Amino acid sequence: MTAHHHHTTDWGARGAELEREGEIHGTCFAAAAAWLREVTDLHGTAVRRVLDVGSGPGVATCLLARAFPQAEAVAVDGSPDLLDRARERAAAQGLAGRLSTRRAGLPEDFGALPPADLIWSSKAVHHLGDQQAALDALAATLRRGGVLAVAERVAPPRCLPRDTGIGRPGLQSRLDALYDEGFTEMRERLPGSVRAVEDWRAMLTAAGLTPTGTRTFLVDLPAPPSPQVREQAHAHLSRLRDRAGDRLDAEDRDALEQLLDRAAPTGVLRRPDVFWLSTLTVHTARAA
């Protein structure tokens, strides 16, 4: 997705990685989409338009289009390159007639979004300075009886055993702690940043919606990994290294460089014990 601070992140250039990550999490997105179908059916919501806000390359948008075959699915993002990928993906899956794209800068273009019966936003709201204002704007975009689904991670993905045989055991836990520090700093630097207690149910209620349930979906890809999982683990660890910067001590940095060495048998692209374990928690609420 593209928000104000994304002058520091070229999301279009990361398109292939975002697409690979989406595909790795495809079973999780598909399960979430099926659950959203249950939620909307339970409340009698006729879903004619689905917005995927912060859609990236459209992996989830295509899955939502399949879960809601009567609906128009709209991929909403600020990156033209990612929206191109979303259109190509839809065409390849025979969904070109039902999936459209809309370029929108977030949050400034929220008010221009078309009304929707279901809004899905995965790992996008946390990139916006005022998360409550973002939820308020999305809630205002819902038609009567419409459902807002906000998906956020509760913990970073895991891909390494506790003891990799390189350096001190527990490297990933230390990287995760540095990642959390970096995430907090990222939020503090966002334009209009407002600190909020991340009680998503309470935030959705404050946006004028009625909570309709929260569910967590698991991506569990055990060792030995596929080439796709290996590349994702390499990209993830590379980003953890970059985000940690000089806060990473020399021993951990050396261990991480060995794990990221593309040619080394002990690197994540070669070793047999790499896995991928990730969660996505989806919070839903309905407009009166």
Coordinates of C-alpha atoms in Angstrom, one line a residue:
M1 CA 0.0 0.0 0.0
T2 CA 1.1 3.6 -0.3
A3 CA 0.8 6.1 2.4
H4 CA 2.4 9.5 3.1
H5 CA 5.7 8.1 4.4
H6 CA 6.3 5.9 1.4
H7 CA 8.7 8.3 -0.2
T8 CA 11.1 6.2 1.9
T9 CA 9.8 2.9 0.6
D10 CA 9.5 2.1 -3.1
W11 CA 6.6 -0.4 -2.9
G12 CA 6.5 -0.8 -6.7
A13 CA 10.1 -2.0 -6.8
R14 CA 9.2 -4.6 -4.1
G15 CA 6.3 -5.9 -6.2
A16 CA 7.7 -9.3 -6.9
E17 CA 8.5 -9.8 -3.2
L18 CA 5.1 -8.6 -2.1
E19 CA 3.5 -11.0 -4.6
R20 CA 5.6 -13.9 -3.4
E21 CA 4.7 -13.0 0.2
G22 CA 1.0 -12.9 -0.7
E23 CA 1.2 -16.3 -2.4
I24 CA 2.9 -17.8 0.6
H25 CA 0.1 -16.4 2.7
G26 CA -2.6 -17.4 0.1
T27 CA -4.1 -20.2 2.2
C28 CA -4.4 -17.7 5.1
F29 CA -6.1 -15.1 2.9
A30 CA -8.4 -17.6 1.4
A31 CA -9.5 -18.9 4.8
A32 CA -10.0 -15.3 5.9
A33 CA -12.1 -14.6 2.8
A34 CA -14.3 -17.7 3.5
W35 CA -14.8 -16.5 7.0
L36 CA -15.8 -13.0 5.8
R37 CA -18.4 -14.7 3.6
E38 CA -19.8 -16.4 6.7
V39 CA -19.8 -13.1 8.6
T40 CA -21.6 -11.2 5.8
D41 CA -24.1 -14.1 5.2
L42 CA -24.9 -14.2 8.9
H43 CA -25.8 -10.5 9.0
G44 CA -27.6 -10.6 5.6
T45 CA -25.1 -8.2 3.9
A46 CA -25.5 -8.3 0.2
V47 CA -21.9 -7.8 -1.0
R48 CA -21.9 -6.0 -4.4
R49 CA -18.6 -4.1 -4.0
V50 CA -15.4 -5.2 -2.1
L51 CA -12.6 -2.7 -1.6
D52 CA -9.1 -4.0 -0.8
V53 CA -7.5 -0.9 0.7
G54 CA -3.7 -1.1 0.5
S55 CA -4.0 -4.0 -2.0
G56 CA -0.4 -4.2 -3.2
P57 CA -0.2 -6.6 -6.1
G58 CA -3.8 -7.8 -5.6
V59 CA -3.3 -11.3 -4.2
A60 CA -6.0 -10.9 -1.6
T61 CA -8.2 -8.9 -4.0
C62 CA -8.3 -11.9 -6.3
L63 CA -9.2 -14.2 -3.5
L64 CA -11.9 -11.9 -2.3
A65 CA -13.3 -11.8 -5.8
R66 CA -13.5 -15.6 -5.8
A67 CA -15.2 -15.6 -2.3
F68 CA -17.8 -13.0 -3.4
P69 CA -18.6 -14.0 -7.0
Q70 CA -21.5 -11.5 -7.3
A71 CA -19.3 -8.5 -6.3
E72 CA -17.1 -6.1 -8.1
A73 CA -13.6 -6.2 -6.4
V74 CA -11.5 -3.1 -6.4
A75 CA -7.8 -3.0 -5.6
V76 CA -7.0 0.3 -4.0
D77 CA -3.3 1.4 -3.7
G78 CA -1.1 4.3 -4.3
S79 CA 1.5 2.5 -6.5
P80 CA 0.7 2.3 -10.2
D81 CA 3.2 -0.5 -10.6
L82 CA 1.5 -2.6 -7.9
L83 CA -2.0 -1.9 -9.5
D84 CA -0.5 -3.0 -12.9
R85 CA 0.5 -6.3 -11.2
A86 CA -3.0 -6.6 -9.7
R87 CA -4.6 -6.2 -13.2
E88 CA -2.2 -8.8 -14.7
R89 CA -2.9 -11.2 -11.9
A90 CA -6.7 -10.8 -12.3
A91 CA -6.4 -11.4 -16.1
A92 CA -4.3 -14.5 -15.5
Q93 CA -7.0 -15.9 -13.2
G94 CA -9.9 -15.1 -15.5
L95 CA -11.1 -12.3 -13.2
A96 CA -10.4 -9.3 -15.4
G97 CA -14.1 -8.5 -15.9
R98 CA -14.7 -8.4 -12.1
L99 CA -11.6 -6.8 -10.7
S100 CA -10.9 -3.1 -11.2
T101 CA -8.1 -0.9 -9.7
R102 CA -8.2 2.5 -8.2
R103 CA -5.1 4.6 -7.5
A104 CA -5.5 6.4 -4.1
G105 CA -3.0 8.0 -1.8
L106 CA -3.7 7.0 1.8
P107 CA -5.0 8.6 3.9
E108 CA -5.6 11.8 1.8
D109 CA -7.9 10.1 -0.8
F110 CA -10.0 8.1 1.6
G111 CA -12.9 10.5 1.1
A112 CA -13.0 9.7 -2.7
L113 CA -13.3 6.0 -2.3
P114 CA -16.6 4.5 -3.7
P115 CA -19.1 3.1 -1.2
A116 CA -18.6 -0.6 -0.4
D117 CA -20.3 -3.5 1.3
L118 CA -17.0 -5.0 2.4
I119 CA -13.7 -3.3 3.0
W120 CA -10.6 -5.4 3.6
S121 CA -7.4 -3.7 4.7
S122 CA -4.4 -5.9 5.5
K123 CA -1.3 -4.5 7.3
A124 CA -2.0 -1.1 5.8
V125 CA -3.7 0.9 8.6
H126 CA -0.5 0.8 10.8
H127 CA 1.3 2.7 8.0
L128 CA -1.0 5.7 8.6
G129 CA -0.2 8.3 11.3
D130 CA -3.7 8.5 12.8
Q131 CA -5.0 4.9 12.8
Q132 CA -8.3 5.9 14.4
A133 CA -8.9 8.6 11.8
A134 CA -8.2 6.0 9.1
L135 CA -10.7 3.6 10.6
D136 CA -13.3 6.4 10.9
A137 CA -12.8 7.2 7.2
L138 CA -13.1 3.6 6.1
A139 CA -16.2 3.2 8.3
A140 CA -17.8 6.2 6.5
T141 CA -17.2 4.4 3.2
L142 CA -19.3 1.4 4.1
R143 CA -22.9 1.1 2.9
R144 CA -25.5 0.4 5.5
G145 CA -24.9 -3.2 6.9
G146 CA -21.4 -3.2 5.3
V147 CA -18.4 -4.9 7.0
L148 CA -14.9 -3.6 7.7
A149 CA -12.2 -6.2 8.1
V150 CA -8.8 -5.0 9.4
A151 CA -6.0 -7.5 9.3
E152 CA -2.9 -7.0 11.4
R153 CA 0.0 -9.2 12.6
V154 CA 0.3 -9.8 16.3
A155 CA 3.9 -11.0 16.0
P156 CA 6.6 -11.0 13.4
P157 CA 7.0 -14.2 11.2
R158 CA 9.4 -16.9 12.3
C159 CA 11.7 -18.8 10.0
L160 CA 14.7 -20.0 12.0
P161 CA 15.3 -22.6 14.7
R162 CA 16.3 -21.2 18.1
D163 CA 19.8 -22.5 17.7
T164 CA 21.1 -22.2 14.1
G165 CA 24.6 -23.5 15.0
I166 CA 25.9 -20.0 14.1
G167 CA 26.6 -17.5 16.9
R168 CA 24.6 -17.3 20.1
P169 CA 21.2 -19.2 20.1
G170 CA 18.1 -17.0 20.1
L171 CA 19.0 -14.8 17.2
Q172 CA 15.5 -14.5 15.8
S173 CA 14.1 -13.5 19.2
R174 CA 16.6 -10.7 19.4
L175 CA 15.9 -9.6 15.8
D176 CA 12.2 -9.5 16.6
A177 CA 12.8 -7.3 19.6
L178 CA 14.8 -4.9 17.4
Y179 CA 12.0 -5.1 14.8
D180 CA 9.4 -4.0 17.4
E181 CA 11.6 -1.1 18.4
G182 CA 12.0 -0.1 14.8
F183 CA 8.2 -0.4 14.2
T184 CA 7.5 2.0 17.1
E185 CA 10.0 4.5 15.6
M186 CA 8.5 4.1 12.2
R187 CA 5.1 5.0 13.6
E188 CA 6.5 7.9 15.5
R189 CA 7.9 9.3 12.3
L190 CA 4.7 9.2 10.3
P191 CA 3.0 12.4 9.4
G192 CA 0.3 13.3 11.9
S193 CA 1.3 10.3 14.1
V194 CA -1.0 9.7 17.0
R195 CA -0.3 7.1 19.6
A196 CA -3.2 4.7 20.1
V197 CA -3.9 1.7 22.3
E198 CA -4.1 -1.0 19.6
D199 CA -7.3 -2.4 20.8
W200 CA -8.8 -2.9 17.4
R201 CA -12.2 -3.9 18.6
A202 CA -12.4 -0.7 20.7
M203 CA -11.1 1.4 17.8
L204 CA -13.7 -0.1 15.4
T205 CA -16.4 0.7 18.0
A206 CA -15.1 4.3 18.3
A207 CA -15.5 4.5 14.4
G208 CA -19.2 3.9 14.9
L209 CA -19.2 0.2 14.0
T210 CA -20.5 -2.9 15.8
P211 CA -17.8 -5.6 16.2
T212 CA -18.7 -8.9 14.5
G213 CA -15.8 -11.0 15.6
T214 CA -12.0 -11.5 15.5
R215 CA -10.2 -14.5 14.2
T216 CA -6.5 -15.4 13.7
F217 CA -5.3 -17.3 10.7
L218 CA -2.1 -19.3 10.7
V219 CA 0.5 -19.9 7.9
D220 CA 2.4 -23.0 8.9
L221 CA 5.0 -24.1 6.3
P222 CA 7.3 -26.6 8.1
A223 CA 10.8 -27.5 7.1
P224 CA 12.1 -28.5 4.6
P225 CA 11.1 -25.3 2.7
S226 CA 10.1 -24.7 -0.9
P227 CA 12.4 -22.3 -2.9
Q228 CA 9.7 -19.7 -2.6
V229 CA 9.7 -19.9 1.2
R230 CA 13.6 -19.8 1.2
E231 CA 13.5 -16.6 -0.8
Q232 CA 10.9 -15.1 1.5
A233 CA 12.9 -16.0 4.6
H234 CA 16.0 -14.4 3.0
A235 CA 14.1 -11.2 2.2
H236 CA 12.6 -11.1 5.7
L237 CA 15.9 -11.5 7.4
S238 CA 17.5 -9.0 5.1
R239 CA 14.9 -6.4 6.1
L240 CA 15.4 -7.3 9.8
R241 CA 19.1 -6.7 9.4
D242 CA 18.5 -3.3 7.7
R243 CA 16.0 -2.2 10.2
A244 CA 18.2 -3.2 13.2
G245 CA 21.1 -1.1 11.8
D246 CA 23.8 -0.5 14.3
R247 CA 21.7 -1.8 17.2
L248 CA 22.7 -5.3 16.2
D249 CA 25.9 -6.4 18.0
A250 CA 28.9 -7.7 16.1
E251 CA 28.3 -11.4 16.9
D252 CA 24.7 -11.3 15.8
R253 CA 25.5 -9.3 12.7
D254 CA 28.1 -11.8 11.7
A255 CA 25.7 -14.7 12.3
L256 CA 23.0 -12.9 10.2
E257 CA 25.5 -12.3 7.3
Q258 CA 26.3 -16.0 7.3
L259 CA 22.6 -16.9 7.2
L260 CA 22.1 -14.5 4.3
D261 CA 25.1 -15.7 2.3
R262 CA 23.5 -17.1 -0.9
A263 CA 26.3 -19.6 -1.5
A264 CA 26.9 -20.9 2.0
P265 CA 25.4 -24.4 2.9
T266 CA 24.5 -22.9 6.3
G267 CA 22.6 -20.0 4.7
V268 CA 18.8 -19.9 4.6
L269 CA 18.8 -20.6 0.8
R270 CA 20.5 -23.9 1.4
R271 CA 19.9 -25.2 5.0
P272 CA 17.2 -27.8 5.6
D273 CA 15.7 -26.4 8.8
V274 CA 14.2 -23.2 7.5
F275 CA 10.4 -22.9 7.9
W276 CA 7.7 -20.2 7.7
L277 CA 5.3 -19.5 10.6
S278 CA 3.2 -16.5 10.5
T279 CA -0.2 -15.3 11.8
L280 CA -2.7 -12.8 10.6
T281 CA -5.5 -11.5 13.0
V282 CA -8.6 -10.2 11.3
H283 CA -10.9 -7.8 13.2
T284 CA -14.4 -7.3 11.8
A285 CA -17.1 -4.8 12.5
R286 CA -20.4 -3.8 10.8
A287 CA -22.1 -0.5 9.9
A288 CA -25.6 -0.1 11.4

